[in-house]
Short mmCIF file of C-alpha atoms and ligand atoms in Angstrom, two decimals:
data_model
loop_
_atom_site.label_atom_id
_atom_site.label_comp_id
_atom_site.label_asym_id
_atom_site.label_seq_id
_atom_site.Cartn_x
_atom_site.Cartn_y
_atom_site.Cartn_z
CA MET H 1 24.50 14.68 -18.70
CA LYS H 2 21.39 16.75 -17.54
CA ARG H 3 21.44 18.34 -14.17
CA ILE H 4 18.20 18.10 -12.07
CA PHE H 5 16.92 19.96 -8.90
CA SER H 6 13.71 19.73 -6.99
CA GLY H 7 12.44 20.07 -3.67
CA VAL H 8 9.82 19.27 -1.07
CA LYS H 9 9.14 21.60 1.95
CA PRO H 10 8.40 19.99 5.35
CA THR H 11 5.18 22.21 6.08
CA GLY H 12 2.97 19.20 6.70
CA HIS H 13 2.79 15.47 5.85
CA LEU H 14 3.49 14.69 2.11
CA THR H 15 0.55 14.35 -0.02
CA LEU H 16 -0.91 12.58 -3.04
CA GLY H 17 -0.45 15.95 -4.73
CA ASN H 18 3.40 15.81 -3.92
CA TYR H 19 3.65 12.50 -5.17
CA LEU H 20 1.86 12.58 -8.49
CA GLY H 21 3.00 16.27 -9.00
CA ALA H 22 6.65 15.65 -8.45
CA VAL H 23 8.19 12.76 -6.25
CA ARG H 24 7.00 9.92 -8.71
CA ARG H 25 8.58 11.14 -11.68
CA TRP H 26 11.92 12.00 -9.54
CA VAL H 27 11.90 8.30 -8.63
CA GLU H 28 10.68 6.50 -12.06
CA VAL H 29 12.65 9.00 -14.65
CA ASP H 30 14.65 11.65 -13.37
CA GLN H 31 17.35 9.93 -11.23
CA HIS H 32 17.95 7.36 -13.87
CA ARG H 33 18.28 9.96 -16.55
CA SER H 34 20.09 12.89 -15.01
CA ASP H 35 22.54 13.92 -12.26
CA SER H 36 19.90 14.85 -9.94
CA LEU H 37 19.46 16.54 -6.59
CA PHE H 38 16.53 16.07 -4.24
CA SER H 39 16.16 18.44 -1.19
CA VAL H 40 14.10 18.60 1.63
CA VAL H 41 13.86 22.38 1.75
CA ASP H 42 13.51 22.92 5.42
CA LEU H 43 14.20 26.92 5.17
CA HIS H 44 11.17 27.42 3.29
CA ALA H 45 8.86 25.86 6.23
CA LEU H 46 10.17 28.88 8.28
CA THR H 47 8.43 31.57 6.14
CA VAL H 48 5.04 30.80 7.96
CA GLU H 49 4.19 30.40 11.50
CA HIS H 50 5.92 27.16 12.57
CA ASP H 51 6.51 24.89 15.46
CA PRO H 52 10.35 24.03 15.78
CA ALA H 53 10.02 20.58 16.69
CA ARG H 54 7.39 19.86 14.37
CA VAL H 55 9.54 21.14 11.17
CA ARG H 56 12.44 19.04 12.87
CA ARG H 57 10.20 15.85 12.66
CA LEU H 58 8.58 16.75 9.55
CA SER H 59 11.98 17.02 7.90
CA ARG H 60 13.17 13.48 8.89
CA GLN H 61 9.60 12.25 7.65
CA ALA H 62 9.94 13.62 4.49
CA ALA H 63 13.33 12.37 4.09
CA THR H 64 12.15 8.94 4.95
CA LEU H 65 9.18 9.02 2.72
CA LEU H 66 11.47 10.15 -0.28
CA LEU H 67 13.44 7.01 0.22
CA ALA H 68 10.32 4.86 0.57
CA ALA H 69 9.08 6.14 -2.59
CA GLY H 70 12.11 4.93 -4.34
CA LEU H 71 14.56 7.63 -4.41
CA ASP H 72 17.88 5.55 -4.50
CA PRO H 73 21.03 7.37 -2.83
CA LYS H 74 23.22 5.62 -5.28
CA LEU H 75 21.53 7.12 -8.36
CA CYS H 76 20.78 10.68 -6.98
CA THR H 77 21.69 13.26 -4.14
CA LEU H 78 19.25 13.52 -1.38
CA PHE H 79 19.81 16.15 1.24
CA VAL H 80 18.32 18.61 3.61
CA GLN H 81 18.66 22.30 2.32
CA SER H 82 19.92 23.94 5.72
CA HIS H 83 22.90 21.46 5.63
CA VAL H 84 24.44 23.28 2.81
CA ASP H 85 25.29 26.84 3.70
CA GLU H 86 25.48 27.70 -0.25
CA HIS H 87 22.08 28.00 -0.50
CA ALA H 88 21.70 30.92 1.98
CA ARG H 89 24.79 32.67 0.69
CA LEU H 90 23.52 32.84 -3.09
CA SER H 91 20.21 33.71 -1.99
CA TYR H 92 21.68 37.10 -0.67
CA LEU H 93 23.38 37.90 -3.90
CA LEU H 94 20.15 37.06 -5.93
CA GLU H 95 18.11 39.56 -3.44
CA CYS H 96 20.54 42.17 -4.81
CA THR H 97 19.38 41.00 -8.39
CA ALA H 98 15.54 40.43 -7.57
CA THR H 99 13.26 43.89 -7.43
CA ASP H 100 10.64 44.29 -4.48
CA GLY H 101 7.98 44.79 -7.47
CA GLU H 102 8.60 41.18 -8.88
CA LEU H 103 8.19 39.50 -5.64
CA ARG H 104 5.25 41.25 -4.48
CA ARG H 105 3.48 39.61 -7.64
CA MET H 106 3.92 36.24 -6.47
CA ILE H 107 0.71 34.47 -6.27
CA GLN H 108 1.99 32.40 -2.98
CA TYR H 109 3.21 35.71 -1.37
CA LYS H 110 -0.25 37.15 -1.85
CA GLU H 111 -2.50 34.08 -0.81
CA LYS H 112 -0.33 33.04 2.22
CA GLY H 113 0.03 36.54 2.88
CA ALA H 114 -3.50 37.28 3.36
CA ARG H 115 -4.30 33.71 5.21
CA ALA H 116 -1.61 34.94 7.75
CA LEU H 117 -3.36 38.41 8.06
CA ALA H 118 -6.50 36.85 8.36
CA ALA H 119 -5.37 34.44 11.01
CA GLY H 120 -4.10 37.64 13.14
CA GLU H 121 -0.39 36.83 12.44
CA GLY H 122 2.32 38.85 10.80
CA VAL H 123 3.51 38.18 7.37
CA ARG H 124 7.10 37.14 7.72
CA LEU H 125 9.58 38.97 5.64
CA SER H 126 10.80 35.53 4.27
CA LEU H 127 7.52 34.86 2.77
CA LEU H 128 8.00 37.70 0.54
CA THR H 129 11.89 36.70 -0.03
CA TYR H 130 11.65 32.80 -0.29
CA PRO H 131 11.03 32.68 -3.98
CA VAL H 132 14.69 34.20 -4.30
CA LEU H 133 16.06 31.34 -2.00
CA MET H 134 14.17 28.85 -4.19
CA ALA H 135 15.95 30.26 -7.11
CA ALA H 136 19.31 29.96 -5.23
CA ASP H 137 18.31 26.39 -4.61
CA ILE H 138 18.14 25.82 -8.43
CA LEU H 139 20.97 28.15 -9.58
CA ALA H 140 23.40 26.85 -7.05
CA TYR H 141 23.67 23.46 -9.03
CA GLY H 142 23.96 24.49 -12.59
CA THR H 143 20.42 23.21 -13.07
CA ASP H 144 19.00 22.37 -16.35
CA GLU H 145 15.61 21.15 -15.25
CA VAL H 146 13.04 21.48 -12.23
CA PRO H 147 10.60 18.58 -12.37
CA VAL H 148 7.66 20.32 -10.28
CA GLY H 149 3.94 20.65 -9.99
CA GLU H 150 2.09 23.55 -12.01
CA ASP H 151 1.71 25.60 -8.80
CA GLN H 152 5.65 26.39 -8.91
CA THR H 153 5.84 27.54 -12.34
CA GLN H 154 5.73 31.18 -11.48
CA HIS H 155 8.75 30.60 -9.13
CA VAL H 156 10.61 28.85 -11.78
CA GLU H 157 9.99 31.85 -14.43
CA LEU H 158 11.41 34.25 -11.91
CA THR H 159 14.53 31.86 -11.14
CA ARG H 160 14.94 32.12 -14.71
CA ASP H 161 14.86 35.95 -15.13
CA LEU H 162 17.07 36.18 -12.07
CA ALA H 163 19.64 34.06 -13.76
CA VAL H 164 19.62 36.09 -17.00
CA ARG H 165 19.57 39.45 -15.44
CA PHE H 166 22.65 38.30 -13.32
CA ASN H 167 24.33 37.01 -16.24
CA GLN H 168 23.76 39.91 -18.12
CA ARG H 169 25.19 42.29 -15.48
CA CYS H 170 27.79 40.22 -14.05
CA GLY H 171 29.03 37.80 -16.85
CA GLN H 172 27.91 34.20 -17.59
CA VAL H 173 27.79 32.19 -14.39
CA PHE H 174 24.21 30.66 -14.29
CA THR H 175 22.47 28.10 -16.30
CA VAL H 176 18.92 29.16 -17.08
CA PRO H 177 16.51 26.17 -16.27
CA LYS H 178 13.40 25.17 -17.22
CA ALA H 179 10.32 23.80 -15.16
CA THR H 180 9.03 20.32 -16.49
CA HIS H 181 5.48 18.90 -15.49
CA PRO H 182 3.97 15.26 -15.63
CA GLU H 183 1.37 14.83 -18.36
CA VAL H 184 -1.22 13.79 -16.09
CA ALA H 185 -2.02 15.21 -12.33
CA ALA H 186 0.31 18.03 -12.61
CA ARG H 187 -2.16 19.92 -10.47
CA VAL H 188 -3.94 17.40 -8.05
CA MET H 189 -7.10 19.08 -6.60
CA ASP H 190 -8.34 19.01 -3.09
CA LEU H 191 -10.96 16.34 -2.88
CA GLN H 192 -13.28 18.57 -0.82
CA ASP H 193 -12.73 21.76 -2.87
CA PRO H 194 -11.84 20.88 -6.39
CA LEU H 195 -11.18 24.58 -7.06
CA SER H 196 -8.07 24.42 -4.97
CA LYS H 197 -4.79 22.46 -5.07
CA MET H 198 -4.33 19.83 -2.46
CA GLY H 199 -1.76 21.47 -0.16
CA LYS H 200 -0.17 19.92 2.46
CA SER H 201 -0.42 22.76 4.92
CA HIS H 202 -3.99 23.14 4.51
CA GLU H 203 -6.24 22.90 7.34
CA ASN H 204 -9.01 20.56 6.40
CA ALA H 205 -7.70 17.13 6.02
CA ALA H 206 -10.81 15.56 4.59
CA GLY H 207 -9.80 16.69 1.06
CA ILE H 208 -6.32 15.65 1.46
CA VAL H 209 -4.73 12.22 0.76
CA TYR H 210 -1.51 11.84 2.73
CA LEU H 211 1.11 9.21 1.44
CA LEU H 212 1.02 7.77 5.35
CA ASP H 213 -2.92 7.74 5.26
CA ASP H 214 -4.13 4.10 6.07
CA GLU H 215 -6.17 2.51 3.60
CA ASP H 216 -9.53 2.86 5.28
CA THR H 217 -8.77 6.69 5.21
CA VAL H 218 -7.51 7.05 1.36
CA ARG H 219 -10.95 4.91 0.77
CA ARG H 220 -13.23 7.31 2.80
CA LYS H 221 -11.57 10.16 1.68
CA VAL H 222 -12.17 9.36 -1.95
CA MET H 223 -15.80 8.20 -1.63
CA ARG H 224 -16.74 11.38 0.12
CA ALA H 225 -14.98 13.69 -2.66
CA VAL H 226 -17.02 16.35 -3.94
CA THR H 227 -18.33 16.07 -7.27
CA ASP H 228 -21.28 17.71 -8.42
CA SER H 229 -25.27 17.61 -9.07
CA GLY H 230 -24.97 15.80 -12.70
CA THR H 231 -24.90 11.94 -12.97
CA ASP H 232 -23.11 11.22 -16.26
CA VAL H 233 -19.07 10.76 -16.24
CA ALA H 234 -17.71 13.17 -18.40
CA TYR H 235 -14.05 15.09 -18.35
CA ASP H 236 -14.53 18.54 -18.32
CA ARG H 237 -12.20 20.42 -15.96
CA GLU H 238 -13.73 23.65 -15.74
CA GLY H 239 -17.18 22.72 -15.86
CA ARG H 240 -17.12 19.61 -13.29
CA PRO H 241 -13.76 20.07 -11.70
CA GLY H 242 -14.40 17.25 -8.70
CA VAL H 243 -15.14 14.58 -11.47
CA ALA H 244 -12.15 15.85 -13.60
CA ASN H 245 -9.94 15.53 -10.23
CA LEU H 246 -10.81 12.02 -9.77
CA LEU H 247 -10.42 11.12 -13.29
CA ASN H 248 -6.99 12.39 -13.45
CA LEU H 249 -6.30 10.70 -10.09
CA LEU H 250 -7.65 7.42 -11.83
CA ALA H 251 -5.45 8.11 -14.78
CA ALA H 252 -2.35 8.94 -12.97
CA ALA H 253 -2.60 5.89 -10.88
CA THR H 254 -3.60 3.02 -13.47
CA GLY H 255 -2.17 4.76 -16.91
CA GLY H 256 -4.74 5.84 -19.60
CA SER H 257 -6.02 9.34 -20.07
CA PRO H 258 -8.86 11.02 -18.27
CA GLU H 259 -10.71 11.41 -21.33
CA ASP H 260 -10.75 7.98 -22.31
CA LEU H 261 -11.62 6.78 -18.66
CA ALA H 262 -14.81 8.91 -18.48
CA GLY H 263 -16.15 6.64 -21.22
CA ALA H 264 -16.11 3.66 -19.23
CA TYR H 265 -18.17 5.11 -16.08
CA GLN H 266 -21.92 5.56 -15.64
CA SER H 267 -21.91 6.44 -12.24
CA TYR H 268 -19.87 8.70 -10.04
CA GLY H 269 -20.15 5.93 -7.32
CA ALA H 270 -18.28 3.34 -9.37
CA LEU H 271 -15.69 5.93 -10.55
CA LYS H 272 -14.95 6.83 -7.11
CA ARG H 273 -14.62 3.13 -6.15
CA ASP H 274 -12.32 2.51 -8.91
CA THR H 275 -10.13 5.58 -7.95
CA ALA H 276 -10.09 4.60 -4.22
CA ASP H 277 -8.91 0.99 -5.02
CA ALA H 278 -6.07 2.43 -7.70
CA LEU H 279 -4.95 4.98 -5.00
CA VAL H 280 -4.60 2.19 -2.14
CA ALA H 281 -2.81 0.12 -4.42
CA LEU H 282 -0.42 2.92 -5.66
CA LEU H 283 0.18 4.21 -2.05
CA ARG H 284 0.63 0.75 -0.28
CA PRO H 285 4.21 0.13 -1.03
CA VAL H 286 5.32 3.48 -0.23
CA ARG H 287 3.70 3.09 3.25
CA GLU H 288 5.01 -0.33 4.10
CA ARG H 289 8.45 0.58 2.81
CA HIS H 290 8.52 3.92 5.09
CA ALA H 291 7.75 1.86 8.28
CA GLU H 292 10.58 -0.24 7.51
CA LEU H 293 12.85 2.72 6.88
CA ALA H 294 11.51 4.44 9.92
CA ALA H 295 12.61 1.76 12.08
CA ASP H 296 16.09 2.54 11.21
CA PRO H 297 16.83 6.21 11.44
CA GLY H 298 20.61 5.93 11.30
CA TYR H 299 20.48 4.74 7.92
CA VAL H 300 18.26 7.91 6.80
CA ASP H 301 20.56 10.09 8.61
CA GLN H 302 23.73 8.65 6.87
CA VAL H 303 22.05 9.16 3.50
CA LEU H 304 21.27 12.95 4.52
CA ARG H 305 24.90 13.38 5.58
CA ASP H 306 26.34 12.16 2.60
CA GLY H 307 23.90 13.75 0.32
CA ALA H 308 24.88 17.13 1.99
CA GLU H 309 28.61 16.71 1.73
CA ARG H 310 28.06 15.84 -2.20
CA ALA H 311 25.83 18.70 -2.62
CA ARG H 312 28.29 21.26 -1.04
CA GLY H 313 31.19 19.96 -3.18
CA MET H 314 28.89 20.65 -6.26
CA ALA H 315 27.45 23.99 -5.09
CA ARG H 316 30.38 25.92 -3.53
CA PRO H 317 32.40 26.35 -6.83
CA LEU H 318 29.58 28.11 -8.25
CA VAL H 319 28.32 30.18 -5.73
CA ASP H 320 31.72 31.14 -5.33
CA ARG H 321 32.13 31.97 -8.92
CA ALA H 322 28.90 34.00 -8.41
CA TYR H 323 30.66 35.97 -5.49
CA ARG H 324 33.94 36.86 -7.55
CA ALA H 325 31.16 37.87 -10.63
CA ILE H 326 29.16 40.38 -8.51
CA GLY H 327 32.03 42.52 -7.29
CA LEU H 328 33.22 40.91 -3.75
CA LEU H 329 36.72 40.60 -2.96
CA PRO H 330 37.92 36.88 -2.74
CA ALA H 331 39.11 36.09 0.83
CA GLY H 332 42.98 35.58 1.05
N1 LIG O 1 -1.45 19.52 -5.55
C1 LIG O 1 -0.57 19.10 -6.01
N2 LIG O 1 -0.66 18.72 -7.31
C2 LIG O 1 0.60 18.82 -8.11
N3 LIG O 1 1.79 18.91 -7.57
C3 LIG O 1 2.00 19.22 -6.34
N4 LIG O 1 2.84 19.91 -5.41
C4 LIG O 1 2.65 20.00 -4.36
N5 LIG O 1 1.19 20.05 -4.48
C5 LIG O 1 0.90 19.62 -5.74
C6 LIG O 1 4.28 19.59 -6.00
O1 LIG O 1 5.00 18.76 -5.03
C7 LIG O 1 6.17 19.51 -4.87
C8 LIG O 1 6.51 19.99 -3.31
O2 LIG O 1 5.48 20.71 -3.03
P1 LIG O 1 6.02 21.66 -1.82
O3 LIG O 1 6.30 21.09 -0.62
O4 LIG O 1 6.76 22.90 -2.59
O5 LIG O 1 4.54 22.63 -1.77
P2 LIG O 1 3.05 21.98 -1.03
O6 LIG O 1 3.33 20.61 -0.87
O7 LIG O 1 1.97 22.53 -1.71
O8 LIG O 1 3.05 22.69 0.22
P3 LIG O 1 2.38 23.57 1.13
O9 LIG O 1 3.04 23.94 2.27
O10 LIG O 1 0.97 23.24 1.35
O11 LIG O 1 2.50 24.71 -0.09
P4 LIG O 1 1.61 25.99 -0.60
O12 LIG O 1 0.83 26.41 0.32
O13 LIG O 1 2.93 26.89 -0.70
O14 LIG O 1 1.30 25.16 -1.73
C9 LIG O 1 6.41 20.67 -5.84
O15 LIG O 1 6.84 20.28 -7.24
C10 LIG O 1 5.16 21.05 -6.16
O16 LIG O 1 4.66 21.44 -7.27
#
């Protein structure tokens, strides 16, 4: 059976981008066809300025939302990354495998580093090294596939490079994983800035649909989405990114292809109204289930405890093997 690993970091409230790019497939496909692990990767939230109480709150909220979206602890393993020491243990070995140059080439390091400097903040060393921790998250479980949005492609490529390099130098330890993406909405764009991806840590909430937004808020955000000065509806990702984003969202929510849907509309207003309706219907059950689960934090805690125990049991033998392969003397 295939092994699948993926995660979400608690840097903000989960968005429609997280849902369509990753979580919905975890729920509808991945947990049914594989031995899958899904993690709230909280250590990754410490790579930029953070408020400790907020990270704790968002970690619990993310886990609750993943369950509300339909992850089933009987089918998959759901856990918090920092509850399983093997991730940090393996990360160091992979730091000894990666080079400074390849980490400095990471797009997210360049973009987030520039943002931190512009805000007058220091760039944390962990912002440079976290793709290695992400590689450890994936490799610790002998992962075959990593279902992610398109923005994570470069990090999964790095993970593959590190696995191959480690195996060549130290002997076969790691499975070389591959990234998989959804067919539609692999990159959901910001509704106010359709050239940027919808990211949960971005500042302007007007362009971001959060999974917990109420229905009026979702409608307002979609109706105010930036389009362009044209009037006819056509699917052109480069020339008309705002309209293409709406068509992708409508296609992801209702099925069908964005190109075909474009032909069904004569005005941006009608496209926005139908997209808003479809998103409201898509998100309603998740929001309602979240409210029920949030009222029972004991259940969520128990799921996370069980998940961490299972994850530890899977990761430890493989990480121990990597320690021996790289030349470290086994204890006792
Ligand atoms: N806009 C998006 N479209 C499609 N997929 C997306 N994902 C994120 N945004 C989009 C996918 O969701 C999974 C979890 O994402 P994450 O928590 O690693 O990153 P984020 O939501 O993008 O959060 P941040 O803090 O705003 O991150 P940065 O600034 O790093 O982008 C992943 O599979 C991701 O691909």
